[in-house]
mmCIF file of C-alpha atoms in Angstrom:
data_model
loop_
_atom_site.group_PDB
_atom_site.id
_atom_site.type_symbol
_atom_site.label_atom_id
_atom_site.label_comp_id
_atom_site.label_asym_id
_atom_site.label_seq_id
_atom_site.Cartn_x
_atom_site.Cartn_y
_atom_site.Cartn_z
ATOM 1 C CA UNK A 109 83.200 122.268 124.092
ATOM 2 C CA UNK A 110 80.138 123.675 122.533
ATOM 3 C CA UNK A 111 82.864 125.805 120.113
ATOM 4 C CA UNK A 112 84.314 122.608 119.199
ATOM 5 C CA UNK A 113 81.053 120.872 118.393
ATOM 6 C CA UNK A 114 80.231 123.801 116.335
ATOM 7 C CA UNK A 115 83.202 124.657 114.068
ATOM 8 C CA UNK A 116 83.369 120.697 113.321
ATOM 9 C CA UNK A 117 80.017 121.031 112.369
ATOM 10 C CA UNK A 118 80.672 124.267 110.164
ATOM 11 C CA UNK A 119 83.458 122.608 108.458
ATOM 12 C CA UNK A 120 82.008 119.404 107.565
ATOM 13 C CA UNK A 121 78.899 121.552 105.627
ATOM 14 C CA UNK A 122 81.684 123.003 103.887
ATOM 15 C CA UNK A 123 83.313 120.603 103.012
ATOM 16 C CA UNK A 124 79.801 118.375 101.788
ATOM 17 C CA UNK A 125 78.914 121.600 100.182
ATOM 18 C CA UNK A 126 82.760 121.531 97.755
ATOM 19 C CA UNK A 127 81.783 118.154 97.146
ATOM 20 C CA UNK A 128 78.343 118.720 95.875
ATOM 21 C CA UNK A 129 79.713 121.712 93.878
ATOM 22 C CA UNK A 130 82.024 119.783 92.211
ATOM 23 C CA UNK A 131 80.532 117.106 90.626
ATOM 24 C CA UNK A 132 78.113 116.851 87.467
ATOM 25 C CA UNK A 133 80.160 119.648 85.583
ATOM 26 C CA UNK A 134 78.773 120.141 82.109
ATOM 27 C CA UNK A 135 82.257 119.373 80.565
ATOM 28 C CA UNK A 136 82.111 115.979 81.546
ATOM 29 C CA UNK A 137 78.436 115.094 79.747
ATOM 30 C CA UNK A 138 78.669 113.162 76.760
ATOM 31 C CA UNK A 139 76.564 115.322 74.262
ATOM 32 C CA UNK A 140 73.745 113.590 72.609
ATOM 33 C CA UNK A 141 74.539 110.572 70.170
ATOM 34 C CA UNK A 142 78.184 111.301 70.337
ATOM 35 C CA UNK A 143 81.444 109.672 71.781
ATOM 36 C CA UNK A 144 83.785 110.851 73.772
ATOM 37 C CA UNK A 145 87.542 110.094 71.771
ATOM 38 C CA UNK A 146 90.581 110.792 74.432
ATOM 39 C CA UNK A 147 94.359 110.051 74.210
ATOM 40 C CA UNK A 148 96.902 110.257 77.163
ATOM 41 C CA UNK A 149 98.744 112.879 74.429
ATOM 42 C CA UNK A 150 95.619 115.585 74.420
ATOM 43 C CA UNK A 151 94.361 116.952 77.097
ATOM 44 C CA UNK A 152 91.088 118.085 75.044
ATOM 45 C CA UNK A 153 87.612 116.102 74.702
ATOM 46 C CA UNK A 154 86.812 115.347 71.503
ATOM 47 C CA UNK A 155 83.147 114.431 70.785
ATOM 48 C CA UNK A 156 82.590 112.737 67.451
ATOM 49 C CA UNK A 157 78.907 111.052 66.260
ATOM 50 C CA UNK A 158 78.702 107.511 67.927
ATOM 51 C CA UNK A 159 78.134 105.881 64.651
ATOM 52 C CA UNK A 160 81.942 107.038 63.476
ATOM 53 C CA UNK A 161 84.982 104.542 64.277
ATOM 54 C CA UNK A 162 87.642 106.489 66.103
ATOM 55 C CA UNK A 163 91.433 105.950 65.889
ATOM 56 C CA UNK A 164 94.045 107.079 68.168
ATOM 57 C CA UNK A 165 97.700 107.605 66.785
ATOM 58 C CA UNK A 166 100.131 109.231 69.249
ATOM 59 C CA UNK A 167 99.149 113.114 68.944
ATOM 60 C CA UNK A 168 96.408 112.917 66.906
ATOM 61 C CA UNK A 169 92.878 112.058 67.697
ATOM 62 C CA UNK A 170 90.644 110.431 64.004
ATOM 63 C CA UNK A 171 86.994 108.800 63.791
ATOM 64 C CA UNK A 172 85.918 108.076 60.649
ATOM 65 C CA UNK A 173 82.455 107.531 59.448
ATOM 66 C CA UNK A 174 81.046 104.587 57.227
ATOM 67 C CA UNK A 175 82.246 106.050 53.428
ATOM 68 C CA UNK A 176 85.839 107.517 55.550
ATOM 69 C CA UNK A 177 84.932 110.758 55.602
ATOM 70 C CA UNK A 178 86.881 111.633 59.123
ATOM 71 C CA UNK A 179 87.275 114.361 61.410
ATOM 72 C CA UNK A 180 90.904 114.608 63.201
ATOM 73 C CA UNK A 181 91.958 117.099 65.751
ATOM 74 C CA UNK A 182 96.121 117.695 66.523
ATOM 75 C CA UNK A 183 97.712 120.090 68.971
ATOM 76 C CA UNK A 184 100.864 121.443 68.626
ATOM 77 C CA UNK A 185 103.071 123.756 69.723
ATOM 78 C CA UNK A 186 102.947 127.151 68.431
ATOM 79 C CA UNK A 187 106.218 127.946 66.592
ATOM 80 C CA UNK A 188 107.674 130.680 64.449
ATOM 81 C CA UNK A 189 107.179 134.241 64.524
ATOM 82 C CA UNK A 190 103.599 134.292 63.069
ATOM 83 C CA UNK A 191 101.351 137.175 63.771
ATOM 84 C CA UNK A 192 98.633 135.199 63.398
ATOM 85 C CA UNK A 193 96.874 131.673 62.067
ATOM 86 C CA UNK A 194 96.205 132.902 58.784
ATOM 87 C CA UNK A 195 99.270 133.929 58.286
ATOM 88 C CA UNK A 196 100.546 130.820 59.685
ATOM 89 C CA UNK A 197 98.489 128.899 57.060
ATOM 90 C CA UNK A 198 99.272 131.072 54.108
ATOM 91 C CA UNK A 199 103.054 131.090 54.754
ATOM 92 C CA UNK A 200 104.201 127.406 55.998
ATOM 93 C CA UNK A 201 101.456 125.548 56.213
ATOM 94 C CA UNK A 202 99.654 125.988 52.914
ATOM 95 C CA UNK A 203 103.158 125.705 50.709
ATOM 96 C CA UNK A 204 103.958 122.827 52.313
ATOM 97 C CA UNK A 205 100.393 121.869 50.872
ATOM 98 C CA UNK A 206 100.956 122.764 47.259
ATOM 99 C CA UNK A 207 104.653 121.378 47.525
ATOM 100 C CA UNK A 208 102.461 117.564 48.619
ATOM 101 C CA UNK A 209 99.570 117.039 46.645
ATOM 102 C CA UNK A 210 98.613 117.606 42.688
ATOM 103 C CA UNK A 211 96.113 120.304 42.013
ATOM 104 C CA UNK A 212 95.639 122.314 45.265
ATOM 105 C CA UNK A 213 92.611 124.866 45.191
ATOM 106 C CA UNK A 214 92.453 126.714 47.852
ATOM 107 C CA UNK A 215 88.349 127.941 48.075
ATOM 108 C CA UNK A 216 88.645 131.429 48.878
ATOM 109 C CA UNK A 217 84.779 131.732 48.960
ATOM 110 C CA UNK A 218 84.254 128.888 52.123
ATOM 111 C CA UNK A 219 87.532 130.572 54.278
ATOM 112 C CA UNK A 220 87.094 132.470 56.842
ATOM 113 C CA UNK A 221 89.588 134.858 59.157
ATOM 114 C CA UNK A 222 86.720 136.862 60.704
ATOM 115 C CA UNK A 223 84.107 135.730 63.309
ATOM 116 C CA UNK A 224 84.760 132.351 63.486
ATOM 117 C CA UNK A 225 84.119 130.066 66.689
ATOM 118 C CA UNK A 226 85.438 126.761 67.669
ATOM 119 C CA UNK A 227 84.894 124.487 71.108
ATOM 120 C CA UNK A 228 82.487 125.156 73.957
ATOM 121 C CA UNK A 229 83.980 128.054 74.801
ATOM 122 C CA UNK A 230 83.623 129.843 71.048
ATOM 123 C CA UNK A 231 87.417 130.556 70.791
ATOM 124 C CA UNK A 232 88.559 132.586 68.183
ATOM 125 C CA UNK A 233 89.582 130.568 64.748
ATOM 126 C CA UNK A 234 90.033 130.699 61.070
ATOM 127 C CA UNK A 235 88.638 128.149 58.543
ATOM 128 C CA UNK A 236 89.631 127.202 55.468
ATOM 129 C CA UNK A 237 88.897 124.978 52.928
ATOM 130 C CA UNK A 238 90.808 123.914 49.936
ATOM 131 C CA UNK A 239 90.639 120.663 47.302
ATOM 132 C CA UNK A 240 93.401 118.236 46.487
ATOM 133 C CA UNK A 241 93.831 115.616 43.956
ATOM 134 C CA UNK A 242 95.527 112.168 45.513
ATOM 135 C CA UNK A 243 95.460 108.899 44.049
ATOM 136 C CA UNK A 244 93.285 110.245 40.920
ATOM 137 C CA UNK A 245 90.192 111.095 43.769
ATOM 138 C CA UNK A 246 89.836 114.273 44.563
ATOM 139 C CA UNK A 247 89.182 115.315 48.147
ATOM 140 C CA UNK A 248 87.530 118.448 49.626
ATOM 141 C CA UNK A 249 89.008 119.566 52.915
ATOM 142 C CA UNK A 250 88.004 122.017 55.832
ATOM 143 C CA UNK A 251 90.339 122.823 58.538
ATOM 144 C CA UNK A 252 89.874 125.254 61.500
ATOM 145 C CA UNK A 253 93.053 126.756 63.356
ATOM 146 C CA UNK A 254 92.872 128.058 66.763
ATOM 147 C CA UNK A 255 95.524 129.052 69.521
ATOM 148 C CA UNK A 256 94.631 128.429 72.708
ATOM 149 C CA UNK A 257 96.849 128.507 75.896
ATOM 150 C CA UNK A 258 99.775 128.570 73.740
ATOM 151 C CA UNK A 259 99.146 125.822 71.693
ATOM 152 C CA UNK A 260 97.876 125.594 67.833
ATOM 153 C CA UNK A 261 95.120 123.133 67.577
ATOM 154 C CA UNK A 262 93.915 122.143 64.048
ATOM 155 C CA UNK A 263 90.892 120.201 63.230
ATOM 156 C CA UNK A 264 90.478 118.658 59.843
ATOM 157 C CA UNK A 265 87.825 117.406 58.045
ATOM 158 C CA UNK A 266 88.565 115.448 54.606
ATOM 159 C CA UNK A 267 85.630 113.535 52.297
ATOM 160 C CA UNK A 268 85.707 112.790 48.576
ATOM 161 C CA UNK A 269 84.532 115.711 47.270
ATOM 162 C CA UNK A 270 81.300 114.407 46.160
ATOM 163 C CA UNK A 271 80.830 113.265 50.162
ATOM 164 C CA UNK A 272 81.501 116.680 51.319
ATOM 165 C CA UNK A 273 78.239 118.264 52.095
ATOM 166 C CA UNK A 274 77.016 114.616 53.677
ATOM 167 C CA UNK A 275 78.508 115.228 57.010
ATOM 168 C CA UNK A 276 78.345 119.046 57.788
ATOM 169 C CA UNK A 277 76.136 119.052 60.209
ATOM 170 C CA UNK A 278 78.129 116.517 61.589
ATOM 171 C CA UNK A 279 80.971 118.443 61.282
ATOM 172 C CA UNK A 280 79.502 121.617 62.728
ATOM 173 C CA UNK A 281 78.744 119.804 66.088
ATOM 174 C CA UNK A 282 82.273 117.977 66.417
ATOM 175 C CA UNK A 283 83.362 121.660 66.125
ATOM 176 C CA UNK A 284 80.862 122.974 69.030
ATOM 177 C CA UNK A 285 81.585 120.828 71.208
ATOM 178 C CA UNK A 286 85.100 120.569 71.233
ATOM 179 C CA UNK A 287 86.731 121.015 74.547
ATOM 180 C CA UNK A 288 90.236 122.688 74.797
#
């Protein structure tokens, strides 16, 4: 009886111990002056400053801010034979770019292929950044492409190019704290 008394014992401290272990993970905190945007069509967590109106479209997670500037993250599935993002970007996605809007510069300076990080976990990425011309405003655009799990994620931000440089910091935290 004494066994019986003790193995109960054992397994209800194990089980109080699982529980204890698995609450308060760090994924679920809402980082400082953020928002949490979610979508029953991503999986991810998308944090986004609390001042910024978010909009969910099926696929596609948006918040703009006050002058709409806005951030927007979309997961897809990887198709193609690509060997890699940037070559993904250069070869179908950036034609398809050119073939959209008037005056396309892509801003070879800002890009990036090499040591680039995005979401908690600092997965690899490449950034680019490019202008277009739509409606007679032009707009200055950064995007960051990463594969995770087998899926392409892109996150986009777009401001009038005179806004651009207003909401980098911004931008640089959305991009942090990203959750895949």
């Amino acid at each position: 009886m004494n066994f019986k008394k003790t193995l109960a014992f054992m397994l209800a401290l194990c089980t109080c111990a699982l529980l204890l272990c698995s609450c308060n993970n760090q994924t679920d905190e809402i980082p400082e002056g953020m928002q949490l945007i979610t979508s029953e069509y991503l999986d991810s967590k998308f944090f986004v400053p609390k001042e910024w109106t978010p909009e969910i479209t099926t696929g596609t997670l948006v918040a703009k801010a006050s002058d709409n500037s806005n951030v927007s993250i979309q997961k897809m599935a990887t198709s193609g034979s690509y060997a890699s993002a940037d070559e993904y970007f250069r070869t179908d996605y950036f034609p398809k770019l050119t073939s959209t809007f008037k005056n396309v510069v892509l801003l070879e300076e800002e890009c990036s292929t090499e040591n680039q990080k995005f979401g908690s976990i600092g997965n690899y990425a490449v950034k680019y950044v490019y202008t277009v011309e739509s409606d007679g405003s032009v707009y200055k655009i950064m995007q960051y492409f990463s594969v995770y799990s087998g899926y392409l994620y892109i996150m986009t931000y777009t401001a009038e190019q005179s806004l651009f440089s207003e909401h980098l910091e911004e931008v640089t935290d959305i991009v942090n704290c990203f959750v895949y």
